[in-house]
Coordinates of C-alpha atoms in Angstrom, one line a residue:
Q1 CA 0.1 0.1 -0.7
H2 CA 1.1 3.5 -0.9
R3 CA 0.8 6.2 0.8
N4 CA 1.8 8.6 -1.6
P5 CA 1.0 8.6 -5.9
P6 CA 1.5 5.7 -7.1
P7 CA 4.4 6.1 -9.5
A8 CA 3.1 5.7 -12.5
L9 CA 1.3 9.3 -11.8
Q10 CA 4.4 10.3 -10.5
R11 CA 5.5 10.5 -14.6
Q12 CA 2.7 12.2 -15.2
N13 CA 2.8 15.8 -17.2
S14 CA 0.2 17.4 -15.2
A15 CA 0.6 18.7 -11.4
E16 CA -2.7 19.5 -12.0
T17 CA -3.6 15.9 -11.2
M18 CA -0.3 15.1 -9.1
T19 CA -1.7 17.1 -6.5
A20 CA -5.5 16.0 -7.1
V21 CA -4.8 12.3 -6.5
T22 CA -2.6 12.8 -3.5
Q23 CA -5.1 14.9 -1.5
G24 CA -7.5 11.4 -2.7
A25 CA -5.3 9.2 -1.5
Y26 CA -6.0 9.9 2.8
L27 CA -10.4 9.9 1.9
E28 CA -10.4 7.2 2.7
K29 CA -6.8 5.6 4.1
R30 CA -7.1 3.4 0.4
T31 CA -5.1 3.5 -2.8
G32 CA -4.1 1.9 -5.5
T33 CA -0.3 0.2 -5.7
D34 CA 1.1 -0.8 -9.4
N35 CA 1.0 -3.3 -10.5
A36 CA 4.4 -3.9 -13.2
K37 CA 1.7 -6.9 -15.4
L38 CA -0.1 -4.1 -16.0
S39 CA 1.3 -0.9 -19.1
V40 CA 1.5 3.1 -17.2
K41 CA -1.8 3.8 -18.4
Q42 CA -4.2 1.3 -17.6
N43 CA -2.6 1.7 -13.3
L44 CA -3.0 5.5 -14.4
D45 CA -6.7 4.7 -15.4
Y46 CA -6.9 2.7 -12.0
A47 CA -5.2 5.7 -10.0
T48 CA -7.4 7.7 -11.7
M49 CA -10.4 6.0 -11.3
I50 CA -9.6 4.9 -7.6
E51 CA -8.6 8.4 -6.4
K52 CA -12.7 9.6 -7.9
C53 CA -14.7 6.9 -5.6
Q54 CA -12.0 8.4 -2.6
R55 CA -13.5 12.1 -3.2
Q56 CA -16.5 11.6 -3.7
A57 CA -17.3 9.8 -1.2
E58 CA -16.1 12.0 1.1
Q59 CA -18.6 14.6 -0.7
L60 CA -21.0 12.1 -0.2
R61 CA -19.9 12.6 3.0
N62 CA -20.7 16.1 4.0
E63 CA -23.6 16.1 1.4
A64 CA -25.3 14.2 3.9
K65 CA -24.3 15.4 6.7
N66 CA -25.8 18.3 5.4
C67 CA -29.0 17.0 5.3
L68 CA -29.4 15.7 8.3
A69 CA -28.6 18.9 9.7
R70 CA -31.9 20.7 7.6
K71 CA -34.1 17.0 9.0
D72 CA -34.1 15.8 4.9
R73 CA -33.0 12.0 5.7
E74 CA -34.7 10.7 2.7
M75 CA -31.5 12.5 1.2
A76 CA -29.1 11.9 3.8
R77 CA -29.9 8.1 3.4
K78 CA -30.5 8.0 0.0
L79 CA -26.9 10.1 -0.5
V80 CA -25.6 6.9 2.1
Q81 CA -26.3 4.4 0.3
M82 CA -24.5 6.4 -3.0
R83 CA -21.6 6.4 -0.2
N84 CA -21.2 3.2 1.2
Q85 CA -20.9 1.9 -2.9
S86 CA -18.4 4.3 -4.4
L87 CA -16.3 3.0 -1.1
K88 CA -17.1 -0.5 -3.1
D89 CA -16.2 0.9 -6.7
R90 CA -13.0 1.6 -4.7
D91 CA -11.9 -1.4 -3.1
L92 CA -13.1 -3.8 -6.9
L93 CA -10.9 -1.9 -8.6
I94 CA -8.2 -2.1 -5.9
T95 CA -8.4 -5.5 -6.5
A96 CA -8.9 -5.8 -10.0
Q97 CA -5.3 -4.1 -10.2
Q98 CA -3.8 -5.7 -7.1
R99 CA -4.5 -9.5 -9.6
G100 CA -3.5 -7.5 -13.2
A101 CA -7.0 -7.7 -14.2
A102 CA -7.9 -5.2 -17.1
P103 CA -9.4 -1.5 -16.1
C104 CA -13.5 -1.5 -16.4
T105 CA -14.4 1.5 -18.9
Y106 CA -16.3 4.3 -16.3
E107 CA -19.1 6.1 -18.0
Y108 CA -20.6 9.6 -15.0
K109 CA -24.0 10.2 -13.9
T110 CA -26.0 13.0 -12.7
F111 CA -28.3 13.2 -8.5
N112 CA -29.2 16.2 -7.7
V113 CA -28.9 17.3 -4.6
G114 CA -30.7 19.8 -2.4
K115 CA -28.1 22.5 -0.7
L116 CA -29.6 25.0 1.5
N117 CA -28.6 28.4 0.7
Y118 CA -28.3 31.8 3.7
H119 CA -26.2 34.2 4.2
P120 CA -24.4 34.0 7.3
E121 CA -22.7 37.1 7.5
L122 CA -26.2 39.1 8.0
K123 CA -28.1 39.8 10.6
P124 CA -31.4 38.9 10.8
D125 CA -32.8 41.5 10.1
D126 CA -30.5 43.0 7.6
L127 CA -31.7 43.4 4.2
A128 CA -29.1 43.9 1.5
I129 CA -29.8 45.8 -1.6
T130 CA -26.8 45.8 -3.9
V131 CA -27.2 47.7 -7.2
V132 CA -24.7 44.9 -9.5
N133 CA -24.6 46.7 -12.8
L134 CA -26.5 49.5 -15.8
H135 CA -27.2 47.8 -18.9
T136 CA -27.4 49.2 -22.0
T137 CA -30.3 49.0 -24.2
A138 CA -31.5 49.0 -28.1
N139 CA -33.4 52.0 -26.3
T140 CA -30.1 53.9 -24.9
A141 CA -30.3 57.3 -26.0
K142 CA -26.8 57.6 -26.1
T143 CA -23.5 56.8 -24.1
G144 CA -20.4 57.8 -22.1
H145 CA -23.6 60.3 -20.3
S146 CA -22.8 61.1 -16.3
L147 CA -25.3 58.9 -14.6
F148 CA -26.6 58.3 -10.4
L149 CA -29.3 56.6 -8.9
K150 CA -31.6 57.1 -5.9
Y151 CA -33.6 54.0 -4.4
E152 CA -35.1 53.2 -2.1
I153 CA -37.8 50.3 -0.5
N154 CA -41.1 51.1 1.1
I155 CA -40.6 49.3 4.3
P156 CA -39.5 52.2 7.8
K157 CA -36.3 51.2 10.0
P158 CA -37.8 49.9 13.1
G159 CA -39.1 52.4 14.6
E160 CA -39.1 55.4 12.4
T161 CA -41.8 56.1 9.4
G162 CA -41.1 56.7 5.7
A163 CA -39.1 55.0 2.8
Q164 CA -36.1 54.1 3.7
K165 CA -33.7 55.4 0.6
R166 CA -30.0 55.2 -0.4
T167 CA -27.8 57.1 -4.0
T168 CA -25.3 56.1 -5.6
S169 CA -22.0 57.3 -6.9
T170 CA -22.0 58.5 -10.5
V171 CA -21.2 56.4 -12.9
T172 CA -20.2 57.0 -17.1
V173 CA -22.6 55.2 -19.0
K174 CA -20.7 52.8 -21.4
E175 CA -22.3 50.4 -24.4
G176 CA -23.1 46.8 -22.8
A177 CA -22.6 46.5 -19.0
T178 CA -21.7 49.3 -16.9
S179 CA -20.4 48.5 -13.1
V180 CA -22.1 50.2 -10.2
N181 CA -21.4 47.9 -7.5
D182 CA -23.1 49.6 -4.7
K183 CA -24.6 48.0 -1.5
A184 CA -26.2 49.3 0.9
I185 CA -27.9 47.2 4.4
F186 CA -31.7 48.0 5.1
A187 CA -33.2 47.5 8.3
F188 CA -36.3 45.3 9.1
K189 CA -38.1 43.9 11.9
R190 CA -38.4 40.4 11.5
S191 CA -40.1 38.9 14.5
S192 CA -43.0 41.9 13.7
R193 CA -46.1 39.6 12.4
S194 CA -47.0 41.7 9.8
T195 CA -42.9 41.1 8.6
V196 CA -44.4 38.8 6.4
R197 CA -47.2 40.7 4.7
K198 CA -45.5 43.9 4.7
F199 CA -42.1 42.1 2.5
E200 CA -45.7 40.9 0.2
R201 CA -46.3 43.9 -0.3
M202 CA -42.2 45.8 -0.9
K203 CA -40.7 47.0 -4.0
V204 CA -38.0 48.3 -4.5
T205 CA -38.1 52.0 -6.2
I206 CA -35.1 53.2 -8.7
K207 CA -34.6 56.8 -10.2
A208 CA -32.0 57.5 -12.8
F209 CA -30.6 60.9 -12.7
E210 CA -28.1 62.4 -15.1
T211 CA -25.4 65.1 -13.7
S212 CA -25.6 68.6 -15.5
R213 CA -23.5 71.6 -15.5
M214 CA -26.5 73.9 -14.6
R215 CA -27.2 71.5 -11.9
L216 CA -27.1 74.0 -9.8
F217 CA -29.7 76.0 -11.3
F218 CA -32.4 73.2 -12.5
G219 CA -31.4 70.0 -10.4
D220 CA -30.2 66.9 -11.9
Q221 CA -32.2 65.1 -14.4
E222 CA -34.4 62.6 -14.1
V223 CA -33.8 60.4 -16.2
G224 CA -36.3 57.3 -15.6
K225 CA -37.6 54.8 -13.0
G226 CA -38.9 52.1 -12.6
E227 CA -39.6 49.7 -9.0
V228 CA -39.4 45.7 -8.6
K229 CA -41.2 44.0 -6.2
L230 CA -39.3 41.7 -3.7
A231 CA -42.1 39.0 -2.3
D232 CA -40.0 35.9 -4.1
L233 CA -37.8 37.1 -0.4
K234 CA -41.2 35.4 1.6
T235 CA -39.1 31.7 1.1
R236 CA -35.8 32.8 -1.2
S237 CA -31.9 34.1 0.5
D238 CA -31.7 36.2 -2.1
V239 CA -33.2 37.2 -5.7
T240 CA -31.6 39.1 -8.8
I241 CA -33.6 41.3 -11.0
R242 CA -33.1 43.4 -13.6
I243 CA -35.1 46.5 -13.2
P244 CA -35.9 48.5 -16.6
I245 CA -35.7 52.2 -16.2
R246 CA -38.7 53.9 -19.3
K247 CA -39.7 57.6 -19.1
N248 CA -42.9 56.8 -18.3
R249 CA -45.2 53.4 -17.5
T250 CA -45.8 52.8 -21.4
S251 CA -42.5 54.1 -23.0
A252 CA -39.7 50.8 -23.8
P253 CA -37.5 50.6 -21.7
I254 CA -33.9 53.3 -21.8
L255 CA -31.6 51.7 -19.4
E256 CA -32.1 48.1 -17.1
V257 CA -30.7 48.1 -13.9
E258 CA -29.5 44.4 -12.2
V259 CA -30.2 44.5 -8.5
T260 CA -29.0 42.1 -5.9
A261 CA -31.6 41.8 -2.9
E262 CA -30.1 39.2 0.1
L263 CA -31.7 38.1 3.7
R264 CA -29.9 36.2 5.8
A265 CA -32.2 33.7 5.8
P266 CA -35.9 33.1 3.8
L267 CA -38.7 34.5 6.2
I268 CA -40.7 31.5 5.5
G269 CA -38.7 28.1 6.1
Q270 CA -35.4 27.1 4.2
D271 CA -34.0 28.5 0.7
I272 CA -33.1 24.7 -0.1
R273 CA -31.5 25.3 -4.3
P274 CA -30.7 21.7 -6.5
F275 CA -27.6 21.2 -7.2
A276 CA -26.0 18.6 -9.9
V277 CA -23.4 16.4 -8.7
D278 CA -21.5 14.5 -11.1
Y279 CA -21.4 10.4 -10.0
L280 CA -18.8 7.8 -11.5
K281 CA -20.4 4.1 -12.5
L282 CA -18.0 1.7 -13.2
N283 CA -19.2 -0.8 -16.1
D284 CA -19.0 -4.0 -16.0
D285 CA -16.3 -5.1 -18.5
F286 CA -13.1 -6.1 -16.4
G287 CA -10.4 -7.8 -18.8
A288 CA -9.5 -11.2 -16.6
F289 CA -11.2 -9.8 -13.9
P290 CA -10.8 -13.8 -11.1
S291 CA -13.9 -15.0 -9.4
N292 CA -15.8 -13.3 -6.8
D293 CA -15.1 -16.4 -4.7
A294 CA -11.5 -14.5 -4.1
P295 CA -10.4 -13.1 -1.3
P296 CA -10.4 -9.6 -1.0
P297 CA -7.4 -7.5 -1.0
P298 CA -5.9 -6.4 2.6
P299 CA -7.5 -3.2 4.5

């Protein structure tokens, strides 16, 4: 048993693969051993599959823990079964390599897993609004001019009245996307019985202003405004929306403002987002594999 990568792997040119195999060798404390009867490529194929089985077993174990933390026992049970199969496949590969069987082929299957989405950096009563980018449209009159945004949410700060407001810095509008990256933290009272109802009606209103040389006399010129509701935050930790900016209700958008809204956690339940796990599946096409009653490899 090698504690370091097999010699065949040391002859590879890819430093990245070497690093991955070295890390994978310690996950379940077992790895393969080069067999002199097999070619360098065959030993490398075994090392790659064994390393992948070990790494996916570790990943599946961690995801099973996450499922148990949110009390999704059914998904946790499935992930543990997949982890156990990964370890059985690893042991099968180690046995086949020791006995000189030509390696089998394999394929990747996709398995969807739910992952808890939340923002621990925020406080329970924080609502983070980030104006990410400005996007020009086919109706944008010109570029190269300076704009700034004023936006507000129609939920007052606890203990106060009126909307909470924010003004961004001035940016020069470019063709395509213009970075704004303005983030503000607004306060609300999560424990209030009316909070969910307020979020159902909550909206962000954004006004775009063009700076003028005559602003001291005439003020800044409003070029358009838009608004969007954020009711999805009842069941989601974050949403990203493009808000169209129009001169009036019936005109075509002259700009779009990309906005992200974030809560520490949804107002109701948990925000579980599906994501895909690539799962290695062995094909039963080993070359000259010994009988099933052969003794297993030593631990």
